[in-house]
mmCIF file of C-alpha atoms in Angstrom:
data_model
loop_
_atom_site.group_PDB
_atom_site.id
_atom_site.type_symbol
_atom_site.label_atom_id
_atom_site.label_comp_id
_atom_site.label_asym_id
_atom_site.label_seq_id
_atom_site.Cartn_x
_atom_site.Cartn_y
_atom_site.Cartn_z
ATOM 1 C CA UNK A 1167 137.352 65.948 99.379
ATOM 2 C CA UNK A 1168 134.341 68.349 100.754
ATOM 3 C CA UNK A 1169 132.012 67.842 103.636
ATOM 4 C CA UNK A 1170 128.989 69.337 101.441
ATOM 5 C CA UNK A 1171 125.951 68.537 100.194
ATOM 6 C CA UNK A 1172 126.191 67.925 96.469
ATOM 7 C CA UNK A 1173 123.141 70.686 95.896
ATOM 8 C CA UNK A 1174 125.552 72.989 98.644
ATOM 9 C CA UNK A 1175 128.105 73.393 96.377
ATOM 10 C CA UNK A 1176 126.137 73.785 92.962
ATOM 11 C CA UNK A 1177 124.222 76.256 95.266
ATOM 12 C CA UNK A 1178 126.094 77.821 96.771
ATOM 13 C CA UNK A 1179 128.091 80.139 94.459
ATOM 14 C CA UNK A 1180 124.816 81.535 93.537
ATOM 15 C CA UNK A 1181 123.229 83.256 96.927
ATOM 16 C CA UNK A 1182 123.773 86.321 98.216
ATOM 17 C CA UNK A 1183 123.958 85.625 102.898
ATOM 18 C CA UNK A 1184 121.811 88.181 104.913
ATOM 19 C CA UNK A 1185 123.983 89.976 107.143
ATOM 20 C CA UNK A 1186 127.078 88.765 105.905
ATOM 21 C CA UNK A 1187 130.444 90.001 104.697
ATOM 22 C CA UNK A 1188 130.193 86.763 102.781
ATOM 23 C CA UNK A 1189 133.759 87.426 101.315
ATOM 24 C CA UNK A 1190 134.771 86.897 104.968
ATOM 25 C CA UNK A 1191 132.270 85.072 106.943
ATOM 26 C CA UNK A 1192 132.367 81.622 106.732
ATOM 27 C CA UNK A 1193 129.565 79.241 104.925
ATOM 28 C CA UNK A 1194 126.505 79.040 106.407
ATOM 29 C CA UNK A 1195 125.242 75.610 107.309
ATOM 30 C CA UNK A 1196 123.369 72.724 105.224
ATOM 31 C CA UNK A 1197 120.035 72.017 106.866
ATOM 32 C CA UNK A 1198 118.268 69.091 105.770
ATOM 33 C CA UNK A 1199 115.209 69.361 107.866
ATOM 34 C CA UNK A 1200 113.869 70.665 111.561
ATOM 35 C CA UNK A 1201 111.489 68.571 113.510
ATOM 36 C CA UNK A 1202 110.684 69.890 116.015
ATOM 37 C CA UNK A 1203 112.500 71.919 117.890
ATOM 38 C CA UNK A 1204 115.438 70.768 116.721
ATOM 39 C CA UNK A 1205 117.564 71.545 113.450
ATOM 40 C CA UNK A 1206 118.658 68.862 111.444
ATOM 41 C CA UNK A 1207 122.416 69.468 109.619
ATOM 42 C CA UNK A 1208 122.709 67.889 106.104
ATOM 43 C CA UNK A 1209 126.183 66.926 108.201
ATOM 44 C CA UNK A 1210 123.649 64.837 110.983
ATOM 45 C CA UNK A 1211 124.635 67.403 112.972
ATOM 46 C CA UNK A 1212 121.664 68.399 115.776
ATOM 47 C CA UNK A 1213 120.794 71.493 117.165
ATOM 48 C CA UNK A 1214 118.418 72.741 118.923
ATOM 49 C CA UNK A 1215 117.410 75.880 118.082
ATOM 50 C CA UNK A 1216 116.952 77.865 120.361
ATOM 51 C CA UNK A 1217 115.776 81.651 119.144
ATOM 52 C CA UNK A 1218 113.106 79.797 117.081
ATOM 53 C CA UNK A 1219 114.159 80.394 112.794
ATOM 54 C CA UNK A 1220 114.305 84.680 114.415
ATOM 55 C CA UNK A 1221 111.551 84.968 116.975
ATOM 56 C CA UNK A 1222 108.356 82.657 113.898
ATOM 57 C CA UNK A 1223 108.421 78.531 115.089
ATOM 58 C CA UNK A 1224 106.109 79.670 117.471
ATOM 59 C CA UNK A 1225 104.468 75.740 118.343
ATOM 60 C CA UNK A 1226 108.280 74.248 116.547
ATOM 61 C CA UNK A 1227 108.940 72.762 113.750
ATOM 62 C CA UNK A 1228 106.560 70.706 111.025
ATOM 63 C CA UNK A 1229 103.386 71.034 113.805
ATOM 64 C CA UNK A 1230 101.042 68.544 112.447
ATOM 65 C CA UNK A 1231 98.687 69.995 112.348
ATOM 66 C CA UNK A 1232 99.767 73.577 110.616
ATOM 67 C CA UNK A 1233 101.237 71.219 107.968
ATOM 68 C CA UNK A 1234 98.189 69.212 107.324
ATOM 69 C CA UNK A 1235 96.104 72.301 106.356
ATOM 70 C CA UNK A 1236 98.140 74.067 104.521
ATOM 71 C CA UNK A 1237 98.676 70.476 102.110
ATOM 72 C CA UNK A 1238 95.092 70.731 102.422
ATOM 73 C CA UNK A 1239 95.115 74.138 100.355
ATOM 74 C CA UNK A 1240 97.575 73.481 98.153
ATOM 75 C CA UNK A 1241 95.286 71.095 97.444
ATOM 76 C CA UNK A 1242 91.725 73.802 96.491
ATOM 77 C CA UNK A 1243 93.788 76.942 95.488
ATOM 78 C CA UNK A 1244 97.523 78.012 96.593
ATOM 79 C CA UNK A 1245 97.556 82.380 95.171
ATOM 80 C CA UNK A 1246 94.665 83.699 93.556
ATOM 81 C CA UNK A 1247 95.498 87.894 93.290
ATOM 82 C CA UNK A 1248 93.919 89.293 95.496
ATOM 83 C CA UNK A 1249 93.033 92.654 93.603
ATOM 84 C CA UNK A 1250 89.142 91.485 92.576
ATOM 85 C CA UNK A 1251 89.303 88.259 94.408
ATOM 86 C CA UNK A 1252 89.034 86.880 97.097
ATOM 87 C CA UNK A 1253 88.747 84.079 99.587
ATOM 88 C CA UNK A 1254 87.677 81.787 102.260
ATOM 89 C CA UNK A 1255 90.439 81.657 104.400
ATOM 90 C CA UNK A 1256 92.389 85.202 104.019
ATOM 91 C CA UNK A 1257 88.487 86.650 104.927
ATOM 92 C CA UNK A 1258 88.269 84.308 107.508
ATOM 93 C CA UNK A 1259 91.453 85.489 109.101
ATOM 94 C CA UNK A 1260 91.032 88.616 108.980
ATOM 95 C CA UNK A 1261 87.419 88.010 111.150
ATOM 96 C CA UNK A 1262 90.089 85.957 113.609
ATOM 97 C CA UNK A 1263 92.460 88.348 114.080
ATOM 98 C CA UNK A 1264 90.299 91.220 114.833
ATOM 99 C CA UNK A 1265 88.239 89.761 116.904
ATOM 100 C CA UNK A 1266 91.375 88.367 118.816
ATOM 101 C CA UNK A 1267 92.626 92.363 118.542
ATOM 102 C CA UNK A 1268 91.814 94.559 121.698
ATOM 103 C CA UNK A 1269 89.205 97.882 120.430
ATOM 104 C CA UNK A 1270 88.457 98.073 116.962
ATOM 105 C CA UNK A 1271 91.673 96.841 114.752
ATOM 106 C CA UNK A 1272 88.924 95.844 112.525
ATOM 107 C CA UNK A 1273 90.574 96.407 109.618
ATOM 108 C CA UNK A 1274 93.150 94.120 108.058
ATOM 109 C CA UNK A 1275 95.234 94.421 105.443
ATOM 110 C CA UNK A 1276 97.982 91.384 104.427
ATOM 111 C CA UNK A 1277 101.244 92.088 103.219
ATOM 112 C CA UNK A 1278 103.985 89.261 102.147
ATOM 113 C CA UNK A 1279 106.651 90.366 105.059
ATOM 114 C CA UNK A 1280 107.236 92.899 108.309
ATOM 115 C CA UNK A 1281 109.485 95.914 106.690
ATOM 116 C CA UNK A 1282 106.373 96.146 103.848
ATOM 117 C CA UNK A 1283 103.419 95.451 106.035
ATOM 118 C CA UNK A 1284 105.304 98.149 108.780
ATOM 119 C CA UNK A 1285 105.534 100.772 105.614
ATOM 120 C CA UNK A 1286 101.958 99.605 105.110
ATOM 121 C CA UNK A 1287 101.384 101.434 107.919
ATOM 122 C CA UNK A 1288 104.165 104.332 107.171
ATOM 123 C CA UNK A 1289 101.412 105.024 104.355
ATOM 124 C CA UNK A 1290 98.226 104.360 105.588
ATOM 125 C CA UNK A 1291 99.515 106.858 108.699
ATOM 126 C CA UNK A 1292 100.659 110.042 106.093
ATOM 127 C CA UNK A 1293 97.806 108.553 103.618
ATOM 128 C CA UNK A 1294 95.649 109.854 106.395
ATOM 129 C CA UNK A 1295 96.858 112.557 106.742
ATOM 130 C CA UNK A 1296 97.135 114.013 102.591
ATOM 131 C CA UNK A 1297 93.392 113.079 102.648
ATOM 132 C CA UNK A 1298 92.019 115.900 105.124
ATOM 133 C CA UNK A 1299 94.192 117.950 102.418
ATOM 134 C CA UNK A 1300 96.984 118.214 104.744
ATOM 135 C CA UNK A 1301 100.528 118.071 103.139
ATOM 136 C CA UNK A 1302 102.809 118.840 105.822
ATOM 137 C CA UNK A 1303 102.342 116.438 108.621
ATOM 138 C CA UNK A 1304 104.385 113.968 106.903
ATOM 139 C CA UNK A 1305 107.676 113.151 109.825
ATOM 140 C CA UNK A 1306 107.215 109.447 111.822
ATOM 141 C CA UNK A 1307 108.874 110.201 115.471
ATOM 142 C CA UNK A 1308 110.552 107.515 116.432
ATOM 143 C CA UNK A 1309 113.066 105.400 119.000
ATOM 144 C CA UNK A 1310 116.145 104.712 119.856
ATOM 145 C CA UNK A 1311 116.827 101.307 120.235
ATOM 146 C CA UNK A 1312 114.382 99.897 117.875
ATOM 147 C CA UNK A 1313 114.189 98.238 114.664
ATOM 148 C CA UNK A 1314 111.231 98.138 112.146
ATOM 149 C CA UNK A 1315 113.406 96.542 108.874
ATOM 150 C CA UNK A 1316 115.660 96.487 106.371
ATOM 151 C CA UNK A 1317 113.756 98.772 103.620
ATOM 152 C CA UNK A 1318 114.009 101.864 102.852
ATOM 153 C CA UNK A 1319 111.051 104.018 104.516
ATOM 154 C CA UNK A 1320 111.528 102.133 107.764
ATOM 155 C CA UNK A 1321 115.340 102.170 108.125
ATOM 156 C CA UNK A 1322 114.407 105.513 108.105
ATOM 157 C CA UNK A 1323 112.266 104.763 110.935
ATOM 158 C CA UNK A 1324 114.627 102.734 112.597
ATOM 159 C CA UNK A 1325 117.979 103.548 115.299
ATOM 160 C CA UNK A 1326 120.782 105.093 113.133
ATOM 161 C CA UNK A 1327 123.522 104.017 116.049
ATOM 162 C CA UNK A 1328 122.320 100.349 116.197
ATOM 163 C CA UNK A 1329 124.318 99.223 113.239
ATOM 164 C CA UNK A 1330 122.817 97.531 110.362
ATOM 165 C CA UNK A 1331 121.858 100.491 109.004
ATOM 166 C CA UNK A 1332 124.346 103.252 109.745
ATOM 167 C CA UNK A 1333 126.265 103.301 105.782
ATOM 168 C CA UNK A 1334 122.933 105.488 104.810
ATOM 169 C CA UNK A 1335 122.793 107.426 107.151
ATOM 170 C CA UNK A 1336 122.097 111.053 106.242
ATOM 171 C CA UNK A 1337 120.589 109.690 102.476
ATOM 172 C CA UNK A 1338 117.921 108.438 104.077
ATOM 173 C CA UNK A 1339 114.865 111.200 104.759
ATOM 174 C CA UNK A 1340 115.203 112.389 107.594
ATOM 175 C CA UNK A 1341 112.844 111.509 111.108
ATOM 176 C CA UNK A 1342 113.033 112.360 114.373
ATOM 177 C CA UNK A 1343 114.677 110.104 117.021
ATOM 178 C CA UNK A 1344 114.135 110.301 121.410
ATOM 179 C CA UNK A 1345 114.736 108.366 123.780
ATOM 180 C CA UNK A 1346 111.786 106.853 124.930
ATOM 181 C CA UNK A 1347 109.665 108.203 127.639
ATOM 182 C CA UNK A 1348 111.250 106.011 130.873
ATOM 183 C CA UNK A 1349 112.432 108.366 132.887
ATOM 184 C CA UNK A 1350 112.186 112.045 134.659
ATOM 185 C CA UNK A 1351 114.065 113.557 131.442
ATOM 186 C CA UNK A 1352 113.201 111.169 128.699
ATOM 187 C CA UNK A 1353 108.988 112.451 129.330
ATOM 188 C CA UNK A 1354 109.767 115.770 129.946
ATOM 189 C CA UNK A 1355 112.284 115.659 126.358
ATOM 190 C CA UNK A 1356 109.750 113.440 124.938
ATOM 191 C CA UNK A 1357 106.980 116.286 126.028
ATOM 192 C CA UNK A 1358 108.732 118.931 125.310
ATOM 193 C CA UNK A 1359 109.346 117.864 121.343
ATOM 194 C CA UNK A 1360 105.469 117.048 120.776
ATOM 195 C CA UNK A 1361 104.878 120.163 121.934
ATOM 196 C CA UNK A 1362 108.087 121.674 119.296
ATOM 197 C CA UNK A 1363 106.948 119.475 117.178
ATOM 198 C CA UNK A 1364 103.460 117.443 116.944
ATOM 199 C CA UNK A 1365 101.864 119.148 113.720
ATOM 200 C CA UNK A 1366 104.556 118.193 111.275
ATOM 201 C CA UNK A 1367 104.248 113.930 112.406
ATOM 202 C CA UNK A 1368 101.936 111.570 111.086
ATOM 203 C CA UNK A 1369 102.045 109.327 113.740
ATOM 204 C CA UNK A 1370 104.391 107.423 115.938
ATOM 205 C CA UNK A 1371 106.213 104.048 115.795
ATOM 206 C CA UNK A 1372 107.357 102.007 118.060
ATOM 207 C CA UNK A 1373 107.717 98.804 119.248
ATOM 208 C CA UNK A 1374 105.607 97.587 122.362
ATOM 209 C CA UNK A 1375 107.187 96.583 125.669
ATOM 210 C CA UNK A 1376 110.593 94.810 123.760
ATOM 211 C CA UNK A 1377 112.729 96.673 121.218
ATOM 212 C CA UNK A 1378 113.463 93.903 119.308
ATOM 213 C CA UNK A 1379 116.941 93.901 117.212
ATOM 214 C CA UNK A 1380 118.076 97.121 118.114
ATOM 215 C CA UNK A 1381 119.509 95.313 120.948
ATOM 216 C CA UNK A 1382 116.508 93.499 123.103
ATOM 217 C CA UNK A 1383 115.692 96.836 124.993
ATOM 218 C CA UNK A 1384 112.749 95.890 127.552
ATOM 219 C CA UNK A 1385 110.636 99.339 128.972
ATOM 220 C CA UNK A 1386 106.993 99.344 131.473
ATOM 221 C CA UNK A 1387 104.018 98.963 130.287
ATOM 222 C CA UNK A 1388 103.313 102.520 132.050
ATOM 223 C CA UNK A 1389 105.843 104.519 129.184
ATOM 224 C CA UNK A 1390 103.190 102.739 126.268
ATOM 225 C CA UNK A 1391 100.406 104.835 128.183
ATOM 226 C CA UNK A 1392 102.482 108.008 127.759
ATOM 227 C CA UNK A 1393 102.899 107.218 123.987
ATOM 228 C CA UNK A 1394 98.855 106.497 124.158
ATOM 229 C CA UNK A 1395 97.931 109.707 125.774
ATOM 230 C CA UNK A 1396 100.787 111.711 123.976
ATOM 231 C CA UNK A 1397 99.099 111.159 120.922
ATOM 232 C CA UNK A 1398 96.256 111.494 122.009
ATOM 233 C CA UNK A 1399 96.274 114.584 122.846
ATOM 234 C CA UNK A 1400 98.226 115.974 119.919
ATOM 235 C CA UNK A 1401 96.000 113.736 116.808
ATOM 236 C CA UNK A 1402 98.755 111.706 115.629
ATOM 237 C CA UNK A 1403 98.072 108.280 114.770
ATOM 238 C CA UNK A 1404 99.961 105.621 117.942
ATOM 239 C CA UNK A 1405 101.275 102.771 115.287
ATOM 240 C CA UNK A 1406 102.356 99.679 117.448
ATOM 241 C CA UNK A 1407 105.239 97.437 115.431
ATOM 242 C CA UNK A 1408 103.980 94.093 116.294
ATOM 243 C CA UNK A 1409 105.957 91.933 114.690
ATOM 244 C CA UNK A 1410 108.398 91.073 116.788
ATOM 245 C CA UNK A 1411 106.236 90.786 120.607
ATOM 246 C CA UNK A 1412 103.015 89.747 118.881
ATOM 247 C CA UNK A 1413 101.546 86.123 119.229
ATOM 248 C CA UNK A 1414 102.566 85.571 123.303
ATOM 249 C CA UNK A 1415 106.207 86.080 123.021
ATOM 250 C CA UNK A 1416 106.221 88.741 125.876
ATOM 251 C CA UNK A 1417 103.877 86.905 128.093
ATOM 252 C CA UNK A 1418 100.642 88.166 126.729
ATOM 253 C CA UNK A 1419 98.837 87.662 122.516
ATOM 254 C CA UNK A 1420 100.117 90.673 121.917
ATOM 255 C CA UNK A 1421 102.097 92.982 123.419
ATOM 256 C CA UNK A 1422 99.676 95.869 123.904
ATOM 257 C CA UNK A 1423 97.643 94.002 125.821
ATOM 258 C CA UNK A 1424 99.665 94.027 129.324
ATOM 259 C CA UNK A 1425 99.191 98.304 128.998
ATOM 260 C CA UNK A 1426 95.435 98.221 128.015
ATOM 261 C CA UNK A 1427 96.330 100.181 125.310
ATOM 262 C CA UNK A 1428 94.374 99.641 121.306
ATOM 263 C CA UNK A 1429 97.380 101.106 118.974
ATOM 264 C CA UNK A 1430 95.596 103.033 115.844
ATOM 265 C CA UNK A 1431 97.918 100.624 113.763
ATOM 266 C CA UNK A 1432 99.516 96.769 114.286
ATOM 267 C CA UNK A 1433 102.027 95.470 112.103
ATOM 268 C CA UNK A 1434 102.289 91.915 111.865
ATOM 269 C CA UNK A 1435 104.024 89.150 111.273
ATOM 270 C CA UNK A 1436 107.134 86.500 112.146
ATOM 271 C CA UNK A 1437 105.169 83.790 114.222
ATOM 272 C CA UNK A 1438 101.417 85.051 112.848
ATOM 273 C CA UNK A 1439 102.221 81.721 110.591
ATOM 274 C CA UNK A 1440 103.285 79.766 112.669
ATOM 275 C CA UNK A 1441 107.213 79.727 111.091
ATOM 276 C CA UNK A 1442 105.705 78.107 107.977
ATOM 277 C CA UNK A 1443 105.999 80.847 104.814
ATOM 278 C CA UNK A 1444 105.836 84.754 104.587
ATOM 279 C CA UNK A 1445 102.438 86.483 105.938
ATOM 280 C CA UNK A 1446 102.474 89.317 107.173
ATOM 281 C CA UNK A 1447 99.458 91.938 108.562
ATOM 282 C CA UNK A 1448 98.765 95.827 108.778
ATOM 283 C CA UNK A 1449 95.712 96.009 111.010
ATOM 284 C CA UNK A 1450 93.625 99.607 111.379
ATOM 285 C CA UNK A 1451 91.718 101.207 113.329
ATOM 286 C CA UNK A 1452 87.618 101.760 112.376
ATOM 287 C CA UNK A 1453 88.862 105.479 112.157
ATOM 288 C CA UNK A 1454 92.069 105.065 110.125
ATOM 289 C CA UNK A 1455 89.393 103.295 107.708
ATOM 290 C CA UNK A 1456 87.603 105.539 107.886
ATOM 291 C CA UNK A 1457 89.281 107.855 106.832
ATOM 292 C CA UNK A 1458 89.608 106.547 103.393
ATOM 293 C CA UNK A 1459 86.361 105.491 102.441
ATOM 294 C CA UNK A 1460 85.267 108.212 100.097
ATOM 295 C CA UNK A 1461 83.276 108.419 96.499
ATOM 296 C CA UNK A 1462 87.072 110.413 95.424
ATOM 297 C CA UNK A 1463 89.034 106.844 93.939
ATOM 298 C CA UNK A 1464 91.756 109.390 94.706
ATOM 299 C CA UNK A 1465 91.490 108.871 98.915
ATOM 300 C CA UNK A 1466 91.815 104.826 98.500
ATOM 301 C CA UNK A 1467 95.144 102.655 99.748
ATOM 302 C CA UNK A 1468 96.955 102.114 96.275
ATOM 303 C CA UNK A 1469 98.674 99.151 97.980
ATOM 304 C CA UNK A 1470 98.538 95.834 97.260
ATOM 305 C CA UNK A 1471 102.225 93.032 97.065
ATOM 306 C CA UNK A 1472 101.497 90.413 94.853
ATOM 307 C CA UNK A 1473 101.118 87.451 96.658
ATOM 308 C CA UNK A 1474 99.037 89.557 99.377
ATOM 309 C CA UNK A 1475 97.117 86.619 101.214
ATOM 310 C CA UNK A 1476 98.362 84.001 99.927
ATOM 311 C CA UNK A 1477 96.429 81.256 100.447
ATOM 312 C CA UNK A 1478 98.138 78.692 101.795
ATOM 313 C CA UNK A 1479 100.271 81.169 104.064
ATOM 314 C CA UNK A 1480 96.358 81.818 105.354
ATOM 315 C CA UNK A 1481 95.747 79.130 105.746
ATOM 316 C CA UNK A 1482 99.417 78.386 107.664
ATOM 317 C CA UNK A 1483 97.501 81.113 109.829
ATOM 318 C CA UNK A 1484 94.142 79.716 110.287
ATOM 319 C CA UNK A 1485 95.784 77.200 111.211
ATOM 320 C CA UNK A 1486 98.380 78.527 114.086
ATOM 321 C CA UNK A 1487 95.474 80.773 115.803
ATOM 322 C CA UNK A 1488 93.409 76.917 116.316
ATOM 323 C CA UNK A 1489 96.911 76.215 118.571
ATOM 324 C CA UNK A 1490 96.383 78.840 120.174
ATOM 325 C CA UNK A 1491 93.186 78.244 120.989
ATOM 326 C CA UNK A 1492 93.159 74.631 121.396
ATOM 327 C CA UNK A 1493 97.127 73.933 122.934
ATOM 328 C CA UNK A 1494 98.283 75.902 126.194
ATOM 329 C CA UNK A 1495 100.697 78.781 124.851
ATOM 330 C CA UNK A 1496 100.150 81.387 126.758
ATOM 331 C CA UNK A 1497 100.741 79.428 129.908
ATOM 332 C CA UNK A 1498 104.507 76.848 128.396
ATOM 333 C CA UNK A 1499 104.993 80.937 127.790
ATOM 334 C CA UNK A 1500 104.776 81.641 130.764
ATOM 335 C CA UNK A 1501 106.752 78.563 131.894
ATOM 336 C CA UNK A 1502 109.390 78.659 129.285
ATOM 337 C CA UNK A 1503 110.510 82.586 131.394
ATOM 338 C CA UNK A 1504 110.407 80.527 134.461
ATOM 339 C CA UNK A 1505 112.985 77.880 132.770
ATOM 340 C CA UNK A 1506 115.035 80.769 131.779
ATOM 341 C CA UNK A 1507 115.284 83.333 134.211
ATOM 342 C CA UNK A 1508 116.733 79.552 136.598
ATOM 343 C CA UNK A 1509 118.658 78.815 133.435
ATOM 344 C CA UNK A 1510 120.313 82.370 132.513
ATOM 345 C CA UNK A 1511 120.681 83.179 136.522
ATOM 346 C CA UNK A 1512 124.124 81.786 136.317
ATOM 347 C CA UNK A 1513 125.447 84.082 133.992
ATOM 348 C CA UNK A 1514 125.125 87.192 136.556
ATOM 349 C CA UNK A 1515 128.332 85.329 137.760
ATOM 350 C CA UNK A 1516 130.706 85.160 134.813
ATOM 351 C CA UNK A 1517 132.656 88.132 134.537
ATOM 352 C CA UNK A 1518 132.776 90.244 131.265
ATOM 353 C CA UNK A 1519 128.148 89.695 132.040
ATOM 354 C CA UNK A 1520 127.044 93.737 131.732
ATOM 355 C CA UNK A 1521 123.575 91.789 132.015
ATOM 356 C CA UNK A 1522 120.378 89.065 132.320
ATOM 357 C CA UNK A 1523 116.612 90.337 131.582
ATOM 358 C CA UNK A 1524 113.917 87.740 130.826
ATOM 359 C CA UNK A 1525 110.824 88.918 129.338
ATOM 360 C CA UNK A 1526 108.250 86.056 128.482
ATOM 361 C CA UNK A 1527 109.965 83.528 126.174
ATOM 362 C CA UNK A 1528 112.583 86.241 125.678
ATOM 363 C CA UNK A 1529 115.915 85.772 127.784
ATOM 364 C CA UNK A 1530 119.018 88.087 127.227
ATOM 365 C CA UNK A 1531 122.847 87.937 128.090
ATOM 366 C CA UNK A 1532 124.272 91.293 127.426
ATOM 367 C CA UNK A 1533 128.318 91.758 127.522
ATOM 368 C CA UNK A 1534 129.982 94.025 128.192
ATOM 369 C CA UNK A 1535 131.883 93.344 125.054
ATOM 370 C CA UNK A 1536 131.316 91.024 122.384
ATOM 371 C CA UNK A 1537 134.695 91.072 119.791
ATOM 372 C CA UNK A 1538 133.391 88.792 117.721
ATOM 373 C CA UNK A 1539 129.822 87.258 118.299
ATOM 374 C CA UNK A 1540 130.539 84.267 115.270
ATOM 375 C CA UNK A 1541 133.010 83.333 117.678
ATOM 376 C CA UNK A 1542 130.576 82.516 119.339
ATOM 377 C CA UNK A 1543 128.336 81.730 117.648
ATOM 378 C CA UNK A 1544 130.639 78.958 116.716
ATOM 379 C CA UNK A 1545 130.976 77.886 119.923
ATOM 380 C CA UNK A 1546 126.871 77.264 120.526
ATOM 381 C CA UNK A 1547 127.076 74.632 117.463
ATOM 382 C CA UNK A 1548 129.789 72.717 118.828
ATOM 383 C CA UNK A 1549 128.040 73.044 122.111
ATOM 384 C CA UNK A 1550 124.915 71.581 119.640
ATOM 385 C CA UNK A 1551 122.873 74.732 120.097
ATOM 386 C CA UNK A 1552 121.450 77.179 117.425
ATOM 387 C CA UNK A 1553 121.648 80.246 118.727
ATOM 388 C CA UNK A 1554 122.302 83.840 116.802
ATOM 389 C CA UNK A 1555 125.219 87.357 118.990
ATOM 390 C CA UNK A 1556 124.910 90.311 117.276
ATOM 391 C CA UNK A 1557 126.804 93.643 118.694
ATOM 392 C CA UNK A 1558 127.156 92.865 122.424
ATOM 393 C CA UNK A 1559 123.835 90.204 122.787
ATOM 394 C CA UNK A 1560 123.248 87.093 123.133
ATOM 395 C CA UNK A 1561 119.307 86.591 123.415
ATOM 396 C CA UNK A 1562 117.172 83.133 123.866
ATOM 397 C CA UNK A 1563 113.470 83.182 121.616
ATOM 398 C CA UNK A 1564 112.510 79.207 121.794
ATOM 399 C CA UNK A 1565 109.768 77.602 120.293
ATOM 400 C CA UNK A 1566 106.801 77.770 123.059
ATOM 401 C CA UNK A 1567 106.698 73.796 122.711
ATOM 402 C CA UNK A 1568 109.952 73.591 124.363
ATOM 403 C CA UNK A 1569 110.063 70.967 127.067
ATOM 404 C CA UNK A 1570 111.561 72.112 130.453
ATOM 405 C CA UNK A 1571 114.923 69.459 129.342
ATOM 406 C CA UNK A 1572 115.858 70.987 126.049
ATOM 407 C CA UNK A 1573 115.720 74.006 127.729
ATOM 408 C CA UNK A 1574 117.898 73.849 130.005
ATOM 409 C CA UNK A 1575 120.223 71.992 127.674
ATOM 410 C CA UNK A 1576 120.315 75.320 125.658
ATOM 411 C CA UNK A 1577 120.220 77.037 128.870
ATOM 412 C CA UNK A 1578 122.968 75.716 130.211
ATOM 413 C CA UNK A 1579 125.030 75.326 126.903
ATOM 414 C CA UNK A 1580 124.923 79.540 126.670
ATOM 415 C CA UNK A 1581 126.077 79.397 130.250
ATOM 416 C CA UNK A 1582 129.294 77.149 129.288
ATOM 417 C CA UNK A 1583 129.809 78.963 125.981
ATOM 418 C CA UNK A 1584 129.958 81.867 128.047
ATOM 419 C CA UNK A 1585 131.989 81.355 130.696
ATOM 420 C CA UNK A 1586 134.916 79.680 128.213
#
């Protein structure tokens, strides 16, 4: 007799799961519910979630304030098309995001996923030049170790060597890819490339402070200041992809704040709704928006997802921002950073560990080699924690509301699994 619930048996033969070869992969774990920082499995087991559902559940699961806001919105208006119509949750959210973001990042374009938010940012940058009558500035300078999404346009600016998209090498529009300018050699290569090729580029795109799914690679704020200066020098649009780093994950509300740098376009998603439903935003500066403000209808940004600015999602996002204002989230991130540094420190003494690094509520253990991430993941489940490894990386991105005791359970379990 199967131990899976009836709904799993009925529906699983019809689903296509992400990032997995379904012929050989173990079936996913059936989840019955979530609460706080815990995932309740259908078989009765309970896991402490060490990665907050791909970094989204920053306030933990089922926060009553967000739940109440969504329920209230559901009674009034779950959704209405955003073409020719608008509504209060979206406009209030846009106003609040503009007020929170640095500089003149004042124009918010809502989408429904991080990949699409980046696609829109790229489209804005390219069309800005087209609106100026310049048709040859179509390239995007991206960086090795970067990851910006799984749609076709964003795949072209992901590191082709990071694995997930390598099968498409040579089939996507070619985009230049450099090392981040972090040392003398890479800075010289970066400057030399721009001196020779800047006039073919529309923009520079980067994940600030931490390159996430490409390998959890850290860099310092000076790199971002260098990119801003280069973009200004060559007249390029600077895009910060803060889908992973935004909303407190690196220790400041947005990673760009740590560098004192204002990009021309910033993309947001993941924790925007506190992990409750899909919503993303591409926020442009006044100068970018002015490049589309015209009597010529052909200069408009012709983009509009069907569920753009979904009222339920905007209500959830507004409630999430309430929590950042009323509860000590950034102080909690600082506490989690200390807990991650202390809790993961024993990993440094384990054979086969190449590096341990922490920034904000991100803890990374890099192995010299990880033959089968699935084996490690199963061991973590048996130890009572939910962690997903990839390539040679095991990472923790807990909810900001995780207390010291639960964080200690997560780090302790991970240390024991790695030591074994």
